[in-house]
Amino acid sequence: MVLNNIWFLLLIFLFGIYIILDGFKLGAGIIHLGLKSDGERKLSLNALGPVQDFNEPWFIFAVISLFTAFPKIDYSNIIVLFLSILFLLITRTISITLYKKLNSERWNKILDIIFCLSSYIIVLIFGISLGNLISGIPLYNEKEFSGTFLTLLNPYSILTGITAVMFIRMYGKIYLVMNTEGEQQNYVSMDINSSLGMFVIAFLFHAIWTFIAYPVVNKNFIDFPVWFILPAMIVLSIVVIPGFVRSQLYFRAFIASSAILAFCVVITAVDIYPNLIISNPNPENSLTIFNAASSEQTLLTMLFICCILIPAMIVYKVFVYRKFKAKASNIK
C-alpha cells in the first residue's frame, strides 16, 4: 500500500514537471501567429532556445511509468490519447527544427501554422482530459471505457480545456517577455494583464462548477481542510502577477505563474485520490492506485530505475538552462 501511494506521488511529480517545463513553450506556440512580423516570430523561437528540447522525454517517461505501475489503465483506452499527444509533440518539434533550417518564406508560413495549431490542440487535449479526469467517465464492470469520443466532449471538459488554453497563453507571454528585449518585450507585456483576466474569469467559472456539480472530488478537501491552502495560494499568485509585470519583475511573474500551475496539479491530485480514473456514474468501477497496480516487485524495480533517471534528467535540464540563459536579441 505504501508503494502504491509513492507511485501516485511520483506520477503527479512527473506529469507536473512536464506540464510546468513545456507549458510556456506551448503558450509561446499558441500566441505565435499573433506576433506582428516574421522577425518577431523568429525572435520568439530564439527565446525558446534551450527549452525546445528535452521536455518530451519527461512526458514519455511519465506515460511509460503510468502504464508500467498501473497496467490496468490500458483497459480505459487512454493510451490512444497519449499517442495522439506524442504525435502532436513530435510534429511541433519538427516544425520548429525545419523553421530554423529552411530559409523559405512560404514554408515558414506553413510551419508557423503547424507550430501554433499543434500547441493549441495539445493544450486542449490536456485540458479536456483533465476535465474528464475530475468529472469521471463511464466504465464497464471490466473497467473498460463504455462511451464514445463525444462522451468526452462534454460541457465541463470543454470549459476545462478553454481554461487551460487561457492560462497557458498567459504563461507563454510571461516567458517571452522575460526572455526578449526591446519592442517585442513591450508589445507582449502590454497584453499579459488582459490574458490574466480572461484566465481568472474562466478559472472562477470552472471552480464553481466543480464545487457544485462534482462533490465526490471535494471529499478530500472537506475531510482535510488544510488542503484549502492550495486554492488560497493560487489566488495569492494571481494577485501578485500584475504588480510584478508593472514593475518589470518578469522572472518573479514567471515564478508566480509556474506556482499557479503547480498548485493546480496538486489540487487535481487531491481531488481524485486514490482514484486514477473515476467511473461516472458507477464509482465502484473506478480505477484506483490499488486495484490497477502492478505487483509489488514491479513497483519496487520501477522505483529503483526512477531514482536513477529522474536526478539525471534534472541535472541535465539545469545544465542546459544555465548554459543558454541569455535573452534573445532583436532581429532586424
mmCIF file of C-alpha atoms in Angstrom:
data_model
loop_
_atom_site.group_PDB
_atom_site.id
_atom_site.type_symbol
_atom_site.label_atom_id
_atom_site.label_comp_id
_atom_site.label_asym_id
_atom_site.label_seq_id
_atom_site.Cartn_x
_atom_site.Cartn_y
_atom_site.Cartn_z
ATOM 1 C CA MET A 1 0.000 0.000 0.000
ATOM 2 C CA VAL A 2 2.894 2.353 0.744
ATOM 3 C CA LEU A 3 4.371 1.690 -2.692
ATOM 4 C CA ASN A 4 1.043 2.483 -4.335
ATOM 5 C CA ASN A 5 0.981 5.867 -2.628
ATOM 6 C CA ILE A 6 4.613 6.548 -3.508
ATOM 7 C CA TRP A 7 3.854 5.837 -7.142
ATOM 8 C CA PHE A 8 0.827 8.104 -7.106
ATOM 9 C CA LEU A 9 3.016 10.941 -5.797
ATOM 10 C CA LEU A 10 5.760 10.111 -8.284
ATOM 11 C CA LEU A 11 3.368 10.223 -11.243
ATOM 12 C CA ILE A 12 1.974 13.561 -10.079
ATOM 13 C CA PHE A 13 5.563 14.823 -9.895
ATOM 14 C CA LEU A 14 6.477 13.541 -13.378
ATOM 15 C CA PHE A 15 3.397 14.904 -15.134
ATOM 16 C CA GLY A 16 3.652 18.131 -13.126
ATOM 17 C CA ILE A 17 7.292 18.660 -14.112
ATOM 18 C CA TYR A 18 6.442 18.081 -17.772
ATOM 19 C CA ILE A 19 3.486 20.486 -17.730
ATOM 20 C CA ILE A 20 5.491 23.224 -15.987
ATOM 21 C CA LEU A 21 8.546 22.840 -18.250
ATOM 22 C CA ASP A 22 6.641 22.536 -21.521
ATOM 23 C CA GLY A 23 3.701 24.774 -20.628
ATOM 24 C CA PHE A 24 5.347 28.069 -21.534
ATOM 25 C CA LYS A 25 6.637 26.579 -24.781
ATOM 26 C CA LEU A 26 3.075 25.558 -25.609
ATOM 27 C CA GLY A 27 1.992 29.080 -24.648
ATOM 28 C CA ALA A 28 4.580 30.587 -26.982
ATOM 29 C CA GLY A 29 3.171 28.370 -29.725
ATOM 30 C CA ILE A 30 -0.404 29.476 -29.031
ATOM 31 C CA ILE A 31 0.455 33.187 -29.413
ATOM 32 C CA HIS A 32 2.940 32.579 -32.260
ATOM 33 C CA LEU A 33 0.658 33.652 -35.115
ATOM 34 C CA GLY A 34 -0.438 36.711 -33.136
ATOM 35 C CA LEU A 35 3.054 38.230 -33.241
ATOM 36 C CA LYS A 36 3.343 41.156 -35.630
ATOM 37 C CA SER A 37 6.080 40.056 -38.041
ATOM 38 C CA ASP A 38 8.280 37.193 -39.222
ATOM 39 C CA GLY A 39 11.139 38.792 -37.312
ATOM 40 C CA GLU A 40 9.195 38.665 -34.055
ATOM 41 C CA ARG A 41 8.207 35.056 -34.674
ATOM 42 C CA LYS A 42 11.862 34.157 -35.255
ATOM 43 C CA LEU A 43 12.792 36.044 -32.107
ATOM 44 C CA SER A 44 10.143 34.095 -30.214
ATOM 45 C CA LEU A 45 11.648 30.798 -31.362
ATOM 46 C CA ASN A 46 15.122 32.041 -30.427
ATOM 47 C CA ALA A 47 13.810 32.862 -26.955
ATOM 48 C CA LEU A 48 12.716 29.250 -26.579
ATOM 49 C CA GLY A 49 16.328 28.300 -27.354
ATOM 50 C CA PRO A 50 17.460 25.691 -24.814
ATOM 51 C CA VAL A 51 13.931 24.749 -23.732
ATOM 52 C CA GLN A 52 12.942 23.415 -27.153
ATOM 53 C CA ASP A 53 14.423 20.038 -26.413
ATOM 54 C CA PHE A 54 14.278 17.513 -23.615
ATOM 55 C CA ASN A 55 10.774 18.318 -22.415
ATOM 56 C CA GLU A 56 9.135 15.489 -24.332
ATOM 57 C CA PRO A 57 11.203 12.804 -22.510
ATOM 58 C CA TRP A 58 9.507 13.851 -19.260
ATOM 59 C CA PHE A 59 6.128 13.181 -20.857
ATOM 60 C CA ILE A 60 7.242 9.863 -22.364
ATOM 61 C CA PHE A 61 8.810 8.748 -19.079
ATOM 62 C CA ALA A 62 5.651 9.714 -17.165
ATOM 63 C CA VAL A 63 3.409 7.759 -19.561
ATOM 64 C CA ILE A 64 5.651 4.662 -19.512
ATOM 65 C CA SER A 65 5.767 4.814 -15.714
ATOM 66 C CA LEU A 66 1.976 5.147 -15.541
ATOM 67 C CA PHE A 67 1.285 2.092 -17.683
ATOM 68 C CA THR A 68 4.014 0.030 -16.020
ATOM 69 C CA ALA A 69 2.983 0.824 -12.447
ATOM 70 C CA PHE A 70 -0.762 0.672 -13.186
ATOM 71 C CA PRO A 71 -1.195 -1.579 -16.248
ATOM 72 C CA LYS A 72 -4.966 -1.988 -15.891
ATOM 73 C CA ILE A 73 -5.344 1.591 -17.092
ATOM 74 C CA ASP A 74 -4.790 0.153 -20.588
ATOM 75 C CA TYR A 75 -8.379 -1.047 -20.445
ATOM 76 C CA SER A 76 -9.668 2.517 -20.451
ATOM 77 C CA ASN A 77 -8.160 3.084 -23.931
ATOM 78 C CA ILE A 78 -6.356 6.111 -22.552
ATOM 79 C CA ILE A 79 -3.208 5.047 -24.393
ATOM 80 C CA VAL A 80 -4.757 6.334 -27.637
ATOM 81 C CA LEU A 81 -4.960 9.771 -26.056
ATOM 82 C CA PHE A 82 -1.295 9.748 -25.050
ATOM 83 C CA LEU A 83 -0.212 8.567 -28.501
ATOM 84 C CA SER A 84 -2.132 11.469 -30.049
ATOM 85 C CA ILE A 85 -0.367 13.932 -27.760
ATOM 86 C CA LEU A 86 3.017 12.365 -28.531
ATOM 87 C CA PHE A 87 2.346 12.635 -32.282
ATOM 88 C CA LEU A 88 1.499 16.326 -31.905
ATOM 89 C CA LEU A 89 4.603 16.931 -29.768
ATOM 90 C CA ILE A 90 6.788 15.350 -32.439
ATOM 91 C CA THR A 91 5.022 17.377 -35.146
ATOM 92 C CA ARG A 92 5.621 20.572 -33.176
ATOM 93 C CA THR A 93 9.313 19.779 -32.669
ATOM 94 C CA ILE A 94 9.781 19.016 -36.373
ATOM 95 C CA SER A 95 8.088 22.296 -37.342
ATOM 96 C CA ILE A 96 10.456 24.290 -35.095
ATOM 97 C CA THR A 97 13.519 22.453 -36.416
ATOM 98 C CA LEU A 98 12.532 22.939 -40.060
ATOM 99 C CA TYR A 99 11.719 26.599 -39.418
ATOM 100 C CA LYS A 100 15.314 27.174 -38.385
ATOM 101 C CA LYS A 101 16.763 25.086 -41.217
ATOM 102 C CA LEU A 102 14.677 26.324 -44.146
ATOM 103 C CA ASN A 103 15.032 29.851 -45.443
ATOM 104 C CA SER A 104 11.761 29.912 -47.339
ATOM 105 C CA GLU A 105 9.009 32.454 -46.697
ATOM 106 C CA ARG A 106 6.319 30.094 -47.994
ATOM 107 C CA TRP A 107 7.474 27.156 -45.880
ATOM 108 C CA ASN A 108 7.890 29.371 -42.828
ATOM 109 C CA LYS A 109 4.228 30.417 -43.037
ATOM 110 C CA ILE A 110 3.161 26.770 -43.179
ATOM 111 C CA LEU A 111 5.442 25.880 -40.260
ATOM 112 C CA ASP A 112 4.120 28.859 -38.269
ATOM 113 C CA ILE A 113 0.601 27.460 -38.630
ATOM 114 C CA ILE A 114 1.704 23.926 -37.697
ATOM 115 C CA PHE A 115 3.552 25.181 -34.597
ATOM 116 C CA CYS A 116 0.573 27.259 -33.462
ATOM 117 C CA LEU A 117 -2.153 24.684 -34.184
ATOM 118 C CA SER A 118 -0.255 21.754 -32.660
ATOM 119 C CA SER A 119 0.302 23.804 -29.479
ATOM 120 C CA TYR A 120 -3.394 24.739 -29.318
ATOM 121 C CA ILE A 121 -4.551 21.154 -29.834
ATOM 122 C CA ILE A 122 -2.105 19.714 -27.273
ATOM 123 C CA VAL A 123 -3.313 22.129 -24.587
ATOM 124 C CA LEU A 124 -6.962 21.489 -25.469
ATOM 125 C CA ILE A 125 -6.438 17.720 -25.263
ATOM 126 C CA PHE A 126 -4.732 18.058 -21.885
ATOM 127 C CA GLY A 127 -7.484 20.359 -20.641
ATOM 128 C CA ILE A 128 -10.346 18.184 -21.885
ATOM 129 C CA SER A 129 -8.629 15.121 -20.418
ATOM 130 C CA LEU A 130 -8.270 16.910 -17.087
ATOM 131 C CA GLY A 131 -11.963 17.758 -17.160
ATOM 132 C CA ASN A 132 -12.871 14.109 -17.685
ATOM 133 C CA LEU A 133 -10.373 13.054 -15.019
ATOM 134 C CA ILE A 134 -12.241 15.196 -12.488
ATOM 135 C CA SER A 135 -15.811 14.555 -13.648
ATOM 136 C CA GLY A 136 -15.283 10.860 -14.394
ATOM 137 C CA ILE A 137 -16.040 8.711 -17.435
ATOM 138 C CA PRO A 138 -18.370 5.702 -17.862
ATOM 139 C CA LEU A 139 -16.563 2.403 -17.195
ATOM 140 C CA TYR A 140 -17.949 -1.151 -17.550
ATOM 141 C CA ASN A 141 -17.648 -3.726 -14.770
ATOM 142 C CA GLU A 142 -14.468 -4.837 -16.539
ATOM 143 C CA LYS A 143 -13.276 -1.256 -16.046
ATOM 144 C CA GLU A 144 -13.302 -0.531 -19.776
ATOM 145 C CA PHE A 145 -14.486 2.763 -21.230
ATOM 146 C CA SER A 146 -18.096 2.405 -22.330
ATOM 147 C CA GLY A 147 -18.673 5.761 -24.009
ATOM 148 C CA THR A 148 -17.762 7.365 -27.326
ATOM 149 C CA PHE A 149 -15.476 10.213 -28.322
ATOM 150 C CA LEU A 150 -18.408 12.621 -27.985
ATOM 151 C CA THR A 151 -18.865 11.433 -24.391
ATOM 152 C CA LEU A 152 -15.535 13.063 -23.582
ATOM 153 C CA LEU A 153 -16.552 16.341 -25.235
ATOM 154 C CA ASN A 154 -19.000 17.337 -22.528
ATOM 155 C CA PRO A 155 -19.533 20.991 -21.476
ATOM 156 C CA TYR A 156 -17.453 20.647 -18.292
ATOM 157 C CA SER A 157 -14.433 19.154 -20.067
ATOM 158 C CA ILE A 158 -14.658 21.786 -22.816
ATOM 159 C CA LEU A 159 -14.655 24.543 -20.182
ATOM 160 C CA THR A 160 -11.604 22.888 -18.596
ATOM 161 C CA GLY A 161 -9.899 22.907 -21.998
ATOM 162 C CA ILE A 162 -10.694 26.592 -22.526
ATOM 163 C CA THR A 163 -9.410 27.436 -19.032
ATOM 164 C CA ALA A 164 -6.184 25.556 -19.785
ATOM 165 C CA VAL A 165 -5.704 27.476 -23.044
ATOM 166 C CA MET A 166 -6.297 30.805 -21.265
ATOM 167 C CA PHE A 167 -3.664 30.035 -18.632
ATOM 168 C CA ILE A 168 -1.036 28.546 -20.958
ATOM 169 C CA ARG A 169 -1.429 31.527 -23.293
ATOM 170 C CA MET A 170 -0.606 33.887 -20.417
ATOM 171 C CA TYR A 171 2.225 31.593 -19.249
ATOM 172 C CA GLY A 172 3.846 31.722 -22.686
ATOM 173 C CA LYS A 173 3.588 35.513 -22.822
ATOM 174 C CA ILE A 174 5.295 35.918 -19.462
ATOM 175 C CA TYR A 175 8.109 33.618 -20.584
ATOM 176 C CA LEU A 176 8.623 35.546 -23.833
ATOM 177 C CA VAL A 177 8.641 38.897 -22.008
ATOM 178 C CA MET A 178 11.227 37.516 -19.596
ATOM 179 C CA ASN A 179 13.467 36.290 -22.412
ATOM 180 C CA THR A 180 13.201 39.022 -25.048
ATOM 181 C CA GLU A 181 14.170 42.663 -25.232
ATOM 182 C CA GLY A 182 13.091 45.842 -26.954
ATOM 183 C CA GLU A 183 9.909 46.348 -28.957
ATOM 184 C CA GLN A 184 8.666 42.763 -28.758
ATOM 185 C CA GLN A 185 9.044 42.715 -24.981
ATOM 186 C CA ASN A 186 6.961 45.896 -24.711
ATOM 187 C CA TYR A 187 4.333 44.598 -27.141
ATOM 188 C CA VAL A 188 3.829 41.268 -25.371
ATOM 189 C CA SER A 189 3.968 42.717 -21.837
ATOM 190 C CA MET A 190 1.040 45.069 -22.559
ATOM 191 C CA ASP A 191 -1.221 42.071 -23.188
ATOM 192 C CA ILE A 192 -0.334 39.984 -20.110
ATOM 193 C CA ASN A 193 -2.913 41.519 -17.777
ATOM 194 C CA SER A 194 -5.757 41.014 -20.267
ATOM 195 C CA SER A 195 -4.697 37.376 -20.682
ATOM 196 C CA LEU A 196 -4.615 37.007 -16.903
ATOM 197 C CA GLY A 197 -8.107 38.500 -16.672
ATOM 198 C CA MET A 198 -9.525 36.025 -19.200
ATOM 199 C CA PHE A 199 -7.928 33.145 -17.308
ATOM 200 C CA VAL A 200 -9.342 34.339 -13.973
ATOM 201 C CA ILE A 201 -12.881 34.513 -15.403
ATOM 202 C CA ALA A 202 -12.640 31.002 -16.870
ATOM 203 C CA PHE A 203 -10.992 29.693 -13.690
ATOM 204 C CA LEU A 204 -13.766 31.062 -11.455
ATOM 205 C CA PHE A 205 -16.491 29.504 -13.600
ATOM 206 C CA HIS A 206 -14.597 26.206 -13.568
ATOM 207 C CA ALA A 207 -14.047 26.230 -9.785
ATOM 208 C CA ILE A 208 -17.710 26.997 -9.047
ATOM 209 C CA TRP A 209 -18.916 24.322 -11.481
ATOM 210 C CA THR A 210 -16.569 21.740 -9.954
ATOM 211 C CA PHE A 211 -17.654 22.544 -6.407
ATOM 212 C CA ILE A 212 -21.379 22.345 -7.217
ATOM 213 C CA ALA A 213 -21.547 19.513 -9.753
ATOM 214 C CA TYR A 214 -18.859 17.095 -8.520
ATOM 215 C CA PRO A 215 -18.993 16.828 -4.715
ATOM 216 C CA VAL A 216 -17.137 13.484 -4.870
ATOM 217 C CA VAL A 217 -13.875 15.195 -5.797
ATOM 218 C CA ASN A 218 -14.319 17.699 -2.966
ATOM 219 C CA LYS A 219 -14.340 14.936 -0.342
ATOM 220 C CA ASN A 220 -10.618 15.092 0.448
ATOM 221 C CA PHE A 221 -10.813 18.869 0.885
ATOM 222 C CA ILE A 222 -13.791 18.564 3.235
ATOM 223 C CA ASP A 223 -12.199 15.745 5.241
ATOM 224 C CA PHE A 224 -8.831 17.530 5.429
ATOM 225 C CA PRO A 225 -9.471 21.319 5.354
ATOM 226 C CA VAL A 226 -5.724 22.018 5.408
ATOM 227 C CA TRP A 227 -5.791 21.417 1.639
ATOM 228 C CA PHE A 228 -7.745 24.658 1.192
ATOM 229 C CA ILE A 229 -4.375 26.384 1.447
ATOM 230 C CA LEU A 230 -3.807 25.313 -2.185
ATOM 231 C CA PRO A 231 -6.573 27.419 -3.793
ATOM 232 C CA ALA A 232 -5.589 30.241 -1.419
ATOM 233 C CA MET A 233 -2.038 30.093 -2.803
ATOM 234 C CA ILE A 234 -3.418 30.177 -6.357
ATOM 235 C CA VAL A 235 -5.360 33.346 -5.533
ATOM 236 C CA LEU A 236 -2.240 34.904 -3.985
ATOM 237 C CA SER A 237 -0.148 34.018 -7.052
ATOM 238 C CA ILE A 238 -2.764 35.539 -9.368
ATOM 239 C CA VAL A 239 -2.906 38.752 -7.317
ATOM 240 C CA VAL A 240 0.863 39.394 -7.393
ATOM 241 C CA ILE A 241 1.394 38.872 -11.143
ATOM 242 C CA PRO A 242 0.089 42.305 -12.334
ATOM 243 C CA GLY A 243 2.338 44.089 -9.829
ATOM 244 C CA PHE A 244 5.387 42.119 -10.935
ATOM 245 C CA VAL A 245 4.650 42.850 -14.607
ATOM 246 C CA ARG A 246 4.084 46.551 -13.907
ATOM 247 C CA SER A 247 7.433 46.695 -12.056
ATOM 248 C CA GLN A 248 9.109 44.708 -14.860
ATOM 249 C CA LEU A 249 9.945 41.920 -12.424
ATOM 250 C CA TYR A 250 9.256 39.372 -15.122
ATOM 251 C CA PHE A 251 11.133 36.488 -13.532
ATOM 252 C CA ARG A 252 9.000 36.800 -10.394
ATOM 253 C CA ALA A 253 5.864 36.916 -12.546
ATOM 254 C CA PHE A 254 7.065 33.741 -14.255
ATOM 255 C CA ILE A 255 7.652 32.018 -10.908
ATOM 256 C CA ALA A 256 4.167 33.061 -9.755
ATOM 257 C CA SER A 257 2.575 31.661 -12.925
ATOM 258 C CA SER A 258 4.582 28.443 -12.561
ATOM 259 C CA ALA A 259 3.317 28.227 -8.975
ATOM 260 C CA ILE A 260 -0.295 28.510 -10.195
ATOM 261 C CA LEU A 261 0.297 25.563 -12.499
ATOM 262 C CA ALA A 262 1.996 23.533 -9.762
ATOM 263 C CA PHE A 263 -0.820 24.206 -7.278
ATOM 264 C CA CYS A 264 -3.413 23.219 -9.906
ATOM 265 C CA VAL A 265 -1.611 19.897 -10.424
ATOM 266 C CA VAL A 266 -1.588 19.226 -6.668
ATOM 267 C CA ILE A 267 -5.265 20.211 -6.349
ATOM 268 C CA THR A 268 -6.136 17.728 -9.097
ATOM 269 C CA ALA A 269 -4.205 15.020 -7.248
ATOM 270 C CA VAL A 270 -6.057 15.792 -4.008
ATOM 271 C CA ASP A 271 -9.375 15.830 -5.901
ATOM 272 C CA ILE A 272 -9.044 12.367 -7.418
ATOM 273 C CA TYR A 273 -7.014 10.443 -4.787
ATOM 274 C CA PRO A 274 -6.966 7.445 -4.520
ATOM 275 C CA ASN A 275 -8.525 7.189 -7.984
ATOM 276 C CA LEU A 276 -6.628 7.209 -11.232
ATOM 277 C CA ILE A 277 -9.760 7.239 -13.391
ATOM 278 C CA ILE A 278 -13.127 7.952 -11.784
ATOM 279 C CA SER A 279 -16.077 5.961 -13.077
ATOM 280 C CA ASN A 280 -19.187 8.082 -13.508
ATOM 281 C CA PRO A 281 -21.996 7.184 -12.801
ATOM 282 C CA ASN A 282 -20.708 3.962 -11.177
ATOM 283 C CA PRO A 283 -17.863 4.956 -8.812
ATOM 284 C CA GLU A 284 -17.385 1.326 -7.720
ATOM 285 C CA ASN A 285 -15.870 0.679 -11.179
ATOM 286 C CA SER A 286 -13.214 3.365 -10.750
ATOM 287 C CA LEU A 287 -9.580 2.513 -11.414
ATOM 288 C CA THR A 288 -7.581 3.259 -8.272
ATOM 289 C CA ILE A 289 -3.943 3.109 -7.244
ATOM 290 C CA PHE A 290 -4.808 -0.175 -5.522
ATOM 291 C CA ASN A 291 -6.949 -2.158 -7.981
ATOM 292 C CA ALA A 292 -4.977 -1.070 -11.075
ATOM 293 C CA ALA A 293 -1.447 -1.573 -9.698
ATOM 294 C CA SER A 294 1.312 -3.928 -10.793
ATOM 295 C CA SER A 295 2.921 -6.410 -8.429
ATOM 296 C CA GLU A 296 4.988 -5.121 -5.527
ATOM 297 C CA GLN A 297 8.170 -6.402 -7.188
ATOM 298 C CA THR A 298 7.435 -4.446 -10.373
ATOM 299 C CA LEU A 299 6.712 -1.288 -8.399
ATOM 300 C CA LEU A 300 9.989 -1.671 -6.487
ATOM 301 C CA THR A 301 12.020 -2.272 -9.651
ATOM 302 C CA MET A 302 10.495 0.724 -11.411
ATOM 303 C CA LEU A 303 11.059 2.881 -8.343
ATOM 304 C CA PHE A 304 14.758 1.965 -8.367
ATOM 305 C CA ILE A 305 15.001 2.937 -12.053
ATOM 306 C CA CYS A 306 13.253 6.248 -11.368
ATOM 307 C CA CYS A 307 15.674 7.019 -8.536
ATOM 308 C CA ILE A 308 18.485 6.873 -11.107
ATOM 309 C CA LEU A 309 16.855 8.505 -14.139
ATOM 310 C CA ILE A 310 14.977 11.394 -12.539
ATOM 311 C CA PRO A 311 18.033 13.030 -10.863
ATOM 312 C CA ALA A 312 19.998 12.618 -14.117
ATOM 313 C CA MET A 313 17.220 14.321 -16.103
ATOM 314 C CA ILE A 314 17.016 17.162 -13.581
ATOM 315 C CA VAL A 315 20.793 17.736 -13.624
ATOM 316 C CA TYR A 316 20.813 17.840 -17.435
ATOM 317 C CA LYS A 317 17.890 20.279 -17.555
ATOM 318 C CA VAL A 318 19.527 22.618 -15.020
ATOM 319 C CA PHE A 319 22.787 22.474 -17.007
ATOM 320 C CA VAL A 320 21.017 23.412 -20.245
ATOM 321 C CA TYR A 321 19.185 26.342 -18.644
ATOM 322 C CA ARG A 322 22.362 27.698 -17.078
ATOM 323 C CA LYS A 323 24.368 27.351 -20.281
ATOM 324 C CA PHE A 324 21.818 29.043 -22.560
ATOM 325 C CA LYS A 325 20.075 31.557 -20.322
ATOM 326 C CA ALA A 326 20.848 34.718 -22.316
ATOM 327 C CA LYS A 327 17.946 36.715 -23.726
ATOM 328 C CA ALA A 328 17.093 36.656 -27.403
ATOM 329 C CA SER A 329 18.171 39.790 -29.236
ATOM 330 C CA ASN A 330 16.082 41.840 -31.617
ATOM 331 C CA ILE A 331 16.141 40.670 -35.213
ATOM 332 C CA LYS A 332 16.453 43.437 -37.727
#
